[in-house]
Amino acid sequence: MPQTGPLKADVVIIGAGSAGMSAYKSARNFTDSILVIEEAHYGTTCARVGCMPSKLLIAAAEAAHHAHHAGRFGIRVSQVGVDGRAVMTRVRAERDRFVGFVLEDVEGWPEAHKIKGSARFTAPGRLLLDDGTAIEAGRVVIATGSRAVWPSAWDALGDRLIINDDVFDWDDLPGSVAVFGNGVIGLELAQALARLGVRVKLFGRSGRVGPLTDPAVTDAAHAAFAAEYRFTPNAQVVAVERQGDAVVVTEQVDGHEIEERFDYLIAATGRRPNLDRLGLEHAGIALDERGTPIGWDRHTTRIGDSVIFLAGDAAPDAPLLHEASDAGRIAGENAARFPFVAPRHRRTAIGVVFSDPQIAMIGQSHAQLEQAKTSFVTGTVDFTGQGRSRVAGRNVGRLNIYAHRVTGKFLGAEMVGPAAEHIAHLLAWALEADRSVQQMLDSPFYHPVIEEGVRTALRAARDAMDATSPAHRPCLDCRPAA
């Protein structure tokens, strides 16, 4: 019989990205009364326009970079050419392959569970689709993701204004690009395009470099990047306008106004959660001044005492695939098992920027420790002279490790340097295991490896603790020191 009246489901999931897909799989373990509403594309931001296509572009850039610099090892490369069309053909083809795997997963879901369209609340537990369909939901999981934002004045740039999503649909590489935003996306794209022969300038305004908060590590990162391409972390931009098919950026430099023309402006100036179009006020959800739901619990993903759960990039959480998947799993389970709502463990914070040198953030940042007035010491290694890094010609960067001044517990780290993506995992696992600096030093370190730099930083942290309070610091592990 045809459907009459509103659709009904125990669990309604809005959004079918990383968090939404994870929520669906989790909820299906407890109920088959599920609806997933998706207004655009099924699949993840990571596969379509994020993690994977950006790494494909970076891989091509690294190949070109290594070929250009092979001479320092005595290897003569007569000519290095970048075929922009071939680069982008591979990026798009492999991107589509990754997306295909995600779509195959969604295609296996029952058709009765999938609805195309946009939804908004009309009352607690009631949703209305853009085609007029009403839905009654026992519980709702919001996994609507986020979207890029930029100054409204830039709208006048028309098709010369693009975001990272657009880059991966290019047929060829442009001649020049202005990248605005010195966060993760801006850093990765600016360097990759520069290495592929595009004239690039990266404009920031915060003075920061990616997610780094430690001034010493930030300085090391800026020095490394600025030596390779033009990067101003605190640019004084006077005007951005379109002239013909070009974007003209006027910048104040040393008291003088300098104009430069670019083919495109890439806006990597931040993202906002896709919550403003959901009518959350009709669901009884209070929002703060930034439009974020008040009372959201990261460990249950529940908003206050409501029957609404929030997960993924739409939540005030780290915008990372593994965090979105974890949050989606928690949201789906708690929504399906409601009123039983259980807090779940969230993983140790870890973040990586796939620049060269790479950036890594583990656990508590320098800024968080300072803000909390934590008593901590810093152990440092400068990779300039680190053995294996120097052998490979990757001896750039700095690692700062933070440890509690009294207990010796490892608290977190910030790093720019070689193999940061791998070192970050070792440090995150140590933090997850609640290890002390001494216990970490008692772990094995092979020779010669880049990880020996971690040991150098750990030793420096231990020495700093010994220098400040050797008589009062407890013996956490009295085995022979490393």
Short mmCIF file of C-alpha atoms in Angstrom, two decimals:
data_model
loop_
_atom_site.label_atom_id
_atom_site.label_comp_id
_atom_site.label_asym_id
_atom_site.label_seq_id
_atom_site.Cartn_x
_atom_site.Cartn_y
_atom_site.Cartn_z
CA MET A 1 0.00 0.00 0.00
CA PRO A 2 1.23 3.54 -0.68
CA GLN A 3 2.56 5.56 2.24
CA THR A 4 -0.08 7.76 3.87
CA GLY A 5 0.67 10.35 6.52
CA PRO A 6 4.16 11.15 7.80
CA LEU A 7 7.07 8.75 7.57
CA LYS A 8 8.08 7.33 10.92
CA ALA A 9 11.38 5.91 12.23
CA ASP A 10 13.02 5.19 15.56
CA VAL A 11 16.23 6.84 14.36
CA VAL A 12 16.54 9.52 11.68
CA ILE A 13 20.07 10.40 10.55
CA ILE A 14 20.55 13.68 8.70
CA GLY A 15 23.69 13.49 6.56
CA ALA A 16 25.49 10.52 5.02
CA GLY A 17 29.14 11.48 5.33
CA SER A 18 31.71 9.86 7.62
CA ALA A 19 29.72 10.45 10.81
CA GLY A 20 26.34 9.68 9.27
CA MET A 21 27.50 6.43 7.69
CA SER A 22 29.11 5.35 10.95
CA ALA A 23 25.94 6.25 12.87
CA TYR A 24 23.83 4.20 10.45
CA LYS A 25 25.98 1.07 10.79
CA SER A 26 25.98 1.39 14.57
CA ALA A 27 22.24 2.00 14.87
CA ARG A 28 21.41 -1.00 12.67
CA ASN A 29 22.85 -3.26 15.35
CA PHE A 30 19.85 -2.34 17.51
CA THR A 31 16.98 -1.34 15.22
CA ASP A 32 15.89 -1.59 11.62
CA SER A 33 13.60 1.44 11.92
CA ILE A 34 16.03 3.94 10.40
CA LEU A 35 15.92 6.72 7.84
CA VAL A 36 19.01 8.44 6.41
CA ILE A 37 18.42 11.83 4.78
CA GLU A 38 21.08 13.18 2.42
CA GLU A 39 20.60 16.35 0.37
CA ALA A 40 23.72 16.15 -1.80
CA HIS A 41 26.21 13.32 -2.23
CA TYR A 42 26.46 10.07 -0.35
CA GLY A 43 29.97 9.48 0.90
CA THR A 44 32.65 11.25 2.85
CA THR A 45 34.29 14.64 2.55
CA CYS A 46 37.58 12.78 3.00
CA ALA A 47 37.17 10.71 -0.15
CA ARG A 48 35.59 13.40 -2.33
CA VAL A 49 37.39 16.66 -1.60
CA GLY A 50 39.49 16.17 1.53
CA CYS A 51 42.05 13.68 2.77
CA MET A 52 42.50 11.46 -0.25
CA PRO A 53 42.51 13.84 -3.26
CA SER A 54 44.74 16.28 -1.36
CA LYS A 55 47.23 13.47 -0.66
CA LEU A 56 47.16 12.52 -4.33
CA LEU A 57 48.13 16.08 -5.23
CA ILE A 58 50.79 16.10 -2.51
CA ALA A 59 52.22 12.78 -3.76
CA ALA A 60 52.72 14.26 -7.23
CA ALA A 61 54.27 17.38 -5.70
CA GLU A 62 56.68 15.31 -3.61
CA ALA A 63 57.76 13.34 -6.69
CA ALA A 64 58.58 16.57 -8.51
CA HIS A 65 60.35 18.00 -5.46
CA HIS A 66 62.56 14.95 -4.95
CA ALA A 67 63.50 14.91 -8.63
CA HIS A 68 64.45 18.60 -8.52
CA HIS A 69 66.64 18.06 -5.44
CA ALA A 70 68.24 14.74 -6.34
CA GLY A 71 71.48 16.59 -7.08
CA ARG A 72 72.32 16.98 -3.38
CA PHE A 73 72.83 13.21 -3.28
CA GLY A 74 75.03 13.25 -6.37
CA ILE A 75 72.19 12.07 -8.60
CA ARG A 76 72.00 13.98 -11.88
CA VAL A 77 68.52 14.49 -13.29
CA SER A 78 68.80 16.20 -16.65
CA GLN A 79 65.26 17.54 -16.87
CA VAL A 80 62.18 17.56 -14.68
CA GLY A 81 58.88 18.48 -16.24
CA VAL A 82 55.42 18.67 -14.68
CA ASP A 83 52.55 17.64 -16.94
CA GLY A 84 49.66 19.40 -15.23
CA ARG A 85 47.00 17.54 -17.20
CA ALA A 86 48.52 14.17 -16.35
CA VAL A 87 48.81 15.15 -12.69
CA MET A 88 45.16 16.14 -12.46
CA THR A 89 44.00 13.12 -14.49
CA ARG A 90 45.54 10.82 -11.90
CA VAL A 91 44.17 12.88 -9.00
CA ARG A 92 40.63 12.72 -10.36
CA ALA A 93 40.80 9.06 -11.35
CA GLU A 94 42.10 7.88 -7.99
CA ARG A 95 39.70 10.22 -6.18
CA ASP A 96 36.79 8.69 -8.07
CA ARG A 97 38.06 5.23 -7.17
CA PHE A 98 38.01 6.04 -3.45
CA VAL A 99 34.55 7.59 -3.75
CA GLY A 100 33.39 4.48 -5.59
CA PHE A 101 34.24 2.27 -2.64
CA VAL A 102 32.12 4.47 -0.36
CA LEU A 103 29.20 4.48 -2.78
CA GLU A 104 29.31 0.68 -3.04
CA ASP A 105 28.82 0.58 0.71
CA VAL A 106 25.80 2.89 0.58
CA GLU A 107 24.30 0.98 -2.36
CA GLY A 108 24.13 -2.06 -0.09
CA TRP A 109 21.75 -0.30 2.28
CA PRO A 110 18.02 -1.06 1.95
CA GLU A 111 16.35 1.50 -0.31
CA ALA A 112 13.68 2.05 2.34
CA HIS A 113 16.37 3.49 4.62
CA LYS A 114 17.53 6.18 2.17
CA ILE A 115 15.90 9.52 1.38
CA LYS A 116 17.27 12.25 -0.89
CA GLY A 117 16.43 15.77 0.18
CA SER A 118 17.05 18.44 2.80
CA ALA A 119 15.34 18.43 6.18
CA ARG A 120 14.48 20.93 8.88
CA PHE A 121 12.73 20.70 12.22
CA THR A 122 9.18 21.96 12.57
CA ALA A 123 8.75 20.76 16.17
CA PRO A 124 10.55 18.40 18.57
CA GLY A 125 10.64 15.02 16.87
CA ARG A 126 9.16 16.32 13.63
CA LEU A 127 10.99 17.05 10.38
CA LEU A 128 9.89 18.42 7.05
CA LEU A 129 11.67 17.63 3.78
CA ASP A 130 12.00 20.14 0.96
CA ASP A 131 9.48 18.13 -1.09
CA GLY A 132 6.86 18.52 1.66
CA THR A 133 7.27 15.04 3.19
CA ALA A 134 6.77 15.00 6.96
CA ILE A 135 8.81 12.70 9.19
CA GLU A 136 8.22 11.69 12.80
CA ALA A 137 11.49 10.73 14.48
CA GLY A 138 11.96 8.96 17.78
CA ARG A 139 15.55 10.23 17.90
CA VAL A 140 17.63 12.27 15.48
CA VAL A 141 21.34 12.10 14.67
CA ILE A 142 22.63 15.28 13.04
CA ALA A 143 25.68 14.63 10.87
CA THR A 144 25.39 17.42 8.34
CA GLY A 145 29.08 18.32 8.15
CA SER A 146 30.46 21.78 7.46
CA ARG A 147 31.06 24.16 4.58
CA ALA A 148 33.75 26.63 3.57
CA VAL A 149 33.32 30.29 4.47
CA TRP A 150 35.02 33.44 3.21
CA PRO A 151 34.55 37.22 3.38
CA SER A 152 31.38 38.18 1.49
CA ALA A 153 33.29 40.85 -0.47
CA TRP A 154 35.11 38.05 -2.28
CA ASP A 155 31.88 36.98 -3.97
CA ALA A 156 32.65 39.69 -6.55
CA LEU A 157 35.54 37.51 -7.76
CA GLY A 158 33.05 35.15 -9.41
CA ASP A 159 34.61 32.03 -10.89
CA ARG A 160 38.08 33.25 -9.92
CA LEU A 161 37.18 32.45 -6.30
CA ILE A 162 37.44 28.75 -5.49
CA ILE A 163 37.71 26.47 -2.47
CA ASN A 164 39.68 23.26 -2.01
CA ASP A 165 36.73 21.23 -3.33
CA ASP A 166 37.13 22.89 -6.73
CA VAL A 167 40.86 22.23 -7.04
CA PHE A 168 40.35 18.51 -7.51
CA ASP A 169 38.12 19.02 -10.54
CA TRP A 170 40.78 20.97 -12.45
CA ASP A 171 41.72 19.53 -15.85
CA ASP A 172 45.09 21.28 -15.70
CA LEU A 173 47.21 23.25 -13.28
CA PRO A 174 46.86 27.06 -13.38
CA GLY A 175 49.76 29.44 -13.73
CA SER A 176 49.27 31.22 -10.41
CA VAL A 177 47.20 31.02 -7.24
CA ALA A 178 46.74 33.17 -4.14
CA VAL A 179 45.92 30.97 -1.15
CA PHE A 180 44.23 32.69 1.76
CA GLY A 181 44.24 30.91 5.11
CA ASN A 182 47.23 29.47 6.95
CA GLY A 183 45.42 26.49 8.42
CA VAL A 184 45.81 22.85 7.44
CA ILE A 185 44.13 23.15 4.03
CA GLY A 186 46.01 26.31 3.06
CA LEU A 187 49.41 24.91 4.07
CA GLU A 188 48.95 21.64 2.20
CA LEU A 189 47.58 23.13 -1.01
CA ALA A 190 50.01 26.05 -1.18
CA GLN A 191 53.08 23.86 -0.90
CA ALA A 192 51.80 21.15 -3.23
CA LEU A 193 50.91 23.63 -5.97
CA ALA A 194 54.21 25.48 -5.56
CA ARG A 195 56.14 22.24 -5.97
CA LEU A 196 54.17 21.50 -9.12
CA GLY A 197 55.33 24.74 -10.69
CA VAL A 198 52.37 27.01 -9.89
CA ARG A 199 53.27 30.54 -8.76
CA VAL A 200 51.86 30.63 -5.25
CA LYS A 201 51.62 32.99 -2.33
CA LEU A 202 50.05 31.97 0.98
CA PHE A 203 48.39 34.79 2.90
CA GLY A 204 47.61 34.38 6.58
CA ARG A 205 46.43 36.88 9.14
CA SER A 206 46.60 35.09 12.49
CA GLY A 207 50.38 34.85 12.63
CA ARG A 208 50.06 31.13 13.28
CA VAL A 209 51.24 28.22 11.17
CA GLY A 210 48.55 25.57 10.91
CA PRO A 211 47.39 24.24 14.29
CA LEU A 212 50.69 25.00 16.09
CA THR A 213 50.53 27.01 19.32
CA ASP A 214 54.08 26.64 20.66
CA PRO A 215 56.02 29.79 19.61
CA ALA A 216 59.30 27.92 19.13
CA VAL A 217 57.76 25.20 16.96
CA THR A 218 55.76 27.80 15.05
CA ASP A 219 58.95 29.75 14.26
CA ALA A 220 60.65 26.57 13.05
CA ALA A 221 57.69 25.74 10.81
CA HIS A 222 57.49 29.22 9.29
CA ALA A 223 61.23 29.23 8.58
CA ALA A 224 60.95 25.87 6.81
CA PHE A 225 58.01 26.84 4.63
CA ALA A 226 59.09 30.39 3.87
CA ALA A 227 62.41 29.02 2.58
CA GLU A 228 60.52 27.12 -0.12
CA TYR A 229 57.57 29.33 -1.16
CA ARG A 230 56.16 32.73 -0.32
CA PHE A 231 54.27 32.57 2.94
CA THR A 232 53.25 35.54 5.07
CA PRO A 233 51.52 34.34 8.29
CA ASN A 234 50.32 37.85 9.18
CA ALA A 235 49.76 39.54 5.83
CA GLN A 236 48.50 43.13 5.68
CA VAL A 237 46.08 42.80 2.75
CA VAL A 238 44.64 46.12 1.62
CA ALA A 239 42.35 44.95 -1.19
CA VAL A 240 41.26 41.92 -3.18
CA GLU A 241 39.51 42.58 -6.48
CA ARG A 242 38.86 41.10 -9.89
CA GLN A 243 40.32 42.65 -13.01
CA GLY A 244 39.36 40.79 -16.16
CA ASP A 245 40.20 37.14 -15.63
CA ALA A 246 42.65 37.87 -12.83
CA VAL A 247 42.49 38.34 -9.07
CA VAL A 248 44.53 41.34 -7.95
CA VAL A 249 45.76 41.31 -4.35
CA THR A 250 47.07 44.54 -2.87
CA GLU A 251 49.30 44.03 0.15
CA GLN A 252 51.05 46.45 2.52
CA VAL A 253 54.73 45.46 2.73
CA ASP A 254 57.26 47.58 4.62
CA GLY A 255 55.10 50.67 4.24
CA HIS A 256 54.52 50.19 0.51
CA GLU A 257 51.47 48.88 -1.32
CA ILE A 258 52.30 46.02 -3.69
CA GLU A 259 49.89 44.57 -6.25
CA GLU A 260 50.11 41.05 -7.61
CA ARG A 261 47.89 39.28 -10.13
CA PHE A 262 46.78 35.65 -9.79
CA ASP A 263 44.66 33.32 -11.89
CA TYR A 264 42.65 32.19 -8.85
CA LEU A 265 42.12 32.87 -5.18
CA ILE A 266 41.70 29.73 -3.07
CA ALA A 267 39.69 30.50 0.06
CA ALA A 268 40.94 28.29 2.89
CA THR A 269 39.71 30.74 5.50
CA GLY A 270 37.70 28.37 7.65
CA ARG A 271 34.51 26.32 7.76
CA ARG A 272 31.21 26.56 9.59
CA PRO A 273 28.90 23.73 10.69
CA ASN A 274 25.83 23.10 8.56
CA LEU A 275 23.40 23.69 11.40
CA ASP A 276 21.89 27.04 10.49
CA ARG A 277 19.36 25.62 8.04
CA LEU A 278 17.94 22.88 10.28
CA GLY A 279 15.52 24.97 12.34
CA LEU A 280 16.99 23.68 15.59
CA GLU A 281 15.09 26.33 17.51
CA HIS A 282 11.87 24.45 16.62
CA ALA A 283 13.34 21.33 18.22
CA GLY A 284 13.89 23.14 21.51
CA ILE A 285 17.67 23.33 21.08
CA ALA A 286 19.34 26.46 22.44
CA LEU A 287 22.30 27.83 20.49
CA ASP A 288 25.22 29.97 21.60
CA GLU A 289 26.36 33.13 19.81
CA ARG A 290 28.28 31.02 17.26
CA GLY A 291 25.24 28.92 16.43
CA THR A 292 26.57 25.87 18.31
CA PRO A 293 24.09 23.79 20.35
CA ILE A 294 24.43 24.35 24.08
CA GLY A 295 24.94 21.30 26.25
CA TRP A 296 26.53 18.96 23.71
CA ASP A 297 28.35 16.04 25.38
CA ARG A 298 31.38 14.78 23.46
CA HIS A 299 31.28 11.36 25.15
CA THR A 300 27.61 10.63 24.45
CA THR A 301 27.14 13.06 21.48
CA ARG A 302 23.77 13.98 23.01
CA ILE A 303 22.63 17.61 23.11
CA GLY A 304 21.56 18.32 26.68
CA ASP A 305 18.61 16.18 27.74
CA SER A 306 17.11 16.12 24.25
CA VAL A 307 16.66 13.15 21.89
CA ILE A 308 19.02 14.78 19.37
CA PHE A 309 22.60 13.60 18.88
CA LEU A 310 25.31 15.56 17.05
CA ALA A 311 28.39 14.07 15.38
CA GLY A 312 31.11 14.82 12.85
CA ASP A 313 32.18 18.18 11.44
CA ALA A 314 28.83 19.71 12.42
CA ALA A 315 29.79 19.24 16.08
CA PRO A 316 32.25 21.42 18.03
CA ASP A 317 34.84 18.66 17.71
CA ALA A 318 38.07 18.03 15.81
CA PRO A 319 37.18 17.95 12.06
CA LEU A 320 38.96 14.64 11.42
CA LEU A 321 37.68 11.47 9.78
CA HIS A 322 38.54 9.15 12.66
CA GLU A 323 36.89 11.50 15.16
CA ALA A 324 33.79 11.79 12.95
CA SER A 325 33.57 8.02 12.60
CA ASP A 326 33.95 7.50 16.35
CA ALA A 327 31.35 10.15 17.15
CA GLY A 328 28.98 8.71 14.57
CA ARG A 329 29.30 5.26 16.08
CA ILE A 330 28.53 6.62 19.56
CA ALA A 331 25.62 8.71 18.28
CA GLY A 332 24.08 5.84 16.33
CA GLU A 333 24.28 3.43 19.24
CA ASN A 334 22.93 5.86 21.82
CA ALA A 335 20.12 7.01 19.54
CA ALA A 336 19.10 3.44 18.78
CA ARG A 337 19.28 2.27 22.42
CA PHE A 338 17.60 5.35 23.87
CA PRO A 339 16.69 5.98 26.69
CA PHE A 340 19.85 4.07 27.59
CA VAL A 341 22.61 6.58 26.82
CA ALA A 342 26.18 5.60 27.65
CA PRO A 343 29.30 7.75 27.57
CA ARG A 344 32.08 6.29 25.49
CA HIS A 345 35.84 6.69 25.51
CA ARG A 346 37.22 9.20 22.99
CA ARG A 347 40.69 8.70 21.58
CA THR A 348 43.73 10.73 22.49
CA ALA A 349 43.90 13.89 20.39
CA ILE A 350 46.16 13.53 17.35
CA GLY A 351 46.44 15.74 14.29
CA VAL A 352 48.76 15.75 11.28
CA VAL A 353 49.39 18.27 8.51
CA PHE A 354 50.82 16.58 5.41
CA SER A 355 53.14 19.41 4.53
CA ASP A 356 56.90 18.95 4.17
CA PRO A 357 58.15 19.04 6.86
CA GLN A 358 55.02 17.59 8.39
CA ILE A 359 53.25 19.07 11.40
CA ALA A 360 51.87 16.99 14.28
CA MET A 361 49.84 17.78 17.38
CA ILE A 362 49.44 15.18 20.14
CA GLY A 363 47.47 15.42 23.36
CA GLN A 364 47.39 18.79 25.08
CA SER A 365 48.86 21.68 23.13
CA HIS A 366 51.26 24.26 24.52
CA ALA A 367 48.43 26.81 24.58
CA GLN A 368 46.07 24.46 26.41
CA LEU A 369 48.68 23.69 29.07
CA GLU A 370 49.40 27.39 29.53
CA GLN A 371 45.72 28.24 29.75
CA ALA A 372 45.14 25.51 32.35
CA LYS A 373 48.17 26.77 34.31
CA THR A 374 49.61 23.26 34.28
CA SER A 375 53.06 22.89 35.82
CA PHE A 376 55.02 21.37 32.96
CA VAL A 377 58.47 21.15 31.43
CA THR A 378 59.44 21.06 27.77
CA GLY A 379 61.88 18.65 26.18
CA THR A 380 63.19 19.66 22.77
CA VAL A 381 64.97 18.18 19.80
CA ASP A 382 66.15 20.21 16.82
CA PHE A 383 66.19 17.95 13.76
CA THR A 384 68.91 19.96 12.03
CA GLY A 385 71.60 17.65 13.41
CA GLN A 386 69.55 14.48 13.98
CA GLY A 387 71.44 11.57 12.43
CA ARG A 388 68.97 9.68 10.25
CA SER A 389 67.18 12.89 9.25
CA ARG A 390 70.46 14.36 8.05
CA VAL A 391 71.33 11.21 6.10
CA ALA A 392 68.02 11.49 4.23
CA GLY A 393 68.32 15.24 3.71
CA ARG A 394 65.21 15.79 5.84
CA ASN A 395 66.94 17.47 8.77
CA VAL A 396 64.51 20.34 9.29
CA GLY A 397 62.19 21.10 12.17
CA ARG A 398 61.66 20.79 15.89
CA LEU A 399 59.81 18.57 18.37
CA ASN A 400 58.69 19.89 21.76
CA ILE A 401 57.46 17.33 24.29
CA TYR A 402 55.52 18.42 27.38
CA ALA A 403 55.61 16.54 30.69
CA HIS A 404 54.19 17.24 34.13
CA ARG A 405 56.89 18.85 36.22
CA VAL A 406 56.15 16.75 39.33
CA THR A 407 54.67 13.43 38.22
CA GLY A 408 56.71 13.10 35.04
CA LYS A 409 53.62 12.11 33.05
CA PHE A 410 53.73 12.76 29.31
CA LEU A 411 51.08 15.39 28.50
CA GLY A 412 51.40 16.24 24.82
CA ALA A 413 53.65 17.43 22.02
CA GLU A 414 53.88 19.77 19.05
CA MET A 415 56.16 19.01 16.11
CA VAL A 416 57.25 20.13 12.71
CA GLY A 417 59.73 17.77 11.13
CA PRO A 418 60.42 14.53 9.29
CA ALA A 419 58.16 11.49 9.75
CA ALA A 420 55.82 13.47 12.00
CA GLU A 421 52.85 11.36 10.92
CA HIS A 422 54.56 8.26 12.35
CA ILE A 423 56.07 9.88 15.43
CA ALA A 424 52.63 11.32 16.23
CA HIS A 425 51.19 7.81 16.47
CA LEU A 426 53.93 6.59 18.81
CA LEU A 427 53.39 9.56 21.08
CA ALA A 428 49.59 9.27 20.96
CA TRP A 429 49.79 5.60 21.93
CA ALA A 430 52.09 6.48 24.84
CA LEU A 431 49.65 9.14 25.98
CA GLU A 432 46.72 6.74 25.63
CA ALA A 433 48.63 4.32 27.88
CA ASP A 434 49.26 7.09 30.45
CA ARG A 435 53.04 6.66 30.23
CA SER A 436 55.61 8.72 32.06
CA VAL A 437 58.67 10.20 30.38
CA GLN A 438 60.87 7.62 32.09
CA GLN A 439 58.66 4.75 30.97
CA MET A 440 58.83 6.06 27.42
CA LEU A 441 62.62 6.25 27.66
CA ASP A 442 62.70 2.64 28.83
CA SER A 443 61.00 1.61 25.58
CA PRO A 444 63.20 0.40 22.68
CA PHE A 445 64.78 2.85 20.22
CA TYR A 446 66.57 1.36 17.23
CA HIS A 447 69.62 2.96 15.60
CA PRO A 448 69.74 4.77 13.24
CA VAL A 449 66.13 5.97 12.98
CA ILE A 450 64.38 9.34 13.04
CA GLU A 451 62.58 8.22 16.22
CA GLU A 452 65.85 8.65 18.09
CA GLY A 453 64.96 12.32 18.01
CA VAL A 454 62.01 11.51 20.26
CA ARG A 455 64.42 10.00 22.77
CA THR A 456 66.52 13.18 22.67
CA ALA A 457 63.45 15.28 23.50
CA LEU A 458 62.39 12.87 26.26
CA ARG A 459 65.84 13.01 27.83
CA ALA A 460 65.70 16.80 27.74
CA ALA A 461 62.32 16.72 29.50
CA ARG A 462 63.64 14.35 32.17
CA ASP A 463 66.68 16.57 32.72
CA ALA A 464 64.40 19.60 33.08
CA MET A 465 62.39 17.80 35.75
CA ASP A 466 65.55 16.75 37.59
CA ALA A 467 66.86 20.30 37.49
CA THR A 468 63.72 21.80 39.01
CA SER A 469 62.76 19.39 41.78
CA PRO A 470 64.96 16.26 41.93
CA ALA A 471 64.42 15.76 45.64
CA HIS A 472 60.65 15.91 45.52
CA ARG A 473 59.90 14.12 42.27
CA PRO A 474 58.63 10.59 43.00
CA CYS A 475 60.38 7.55 41.57
CA LEU A 476 57.80 6.48 39.00
CA ASP A 477 59.97 3.74 37.55
CA CYS A 478 63.23 2.85 39.24
CA ARG A 479 64.65 0.69 36.49
CA PRO A 480 67.98 1.87 35.06
CA ALA A 481 67.43 5.10 33.12
CA ALA A 482 67.93 5.20 29.36
#
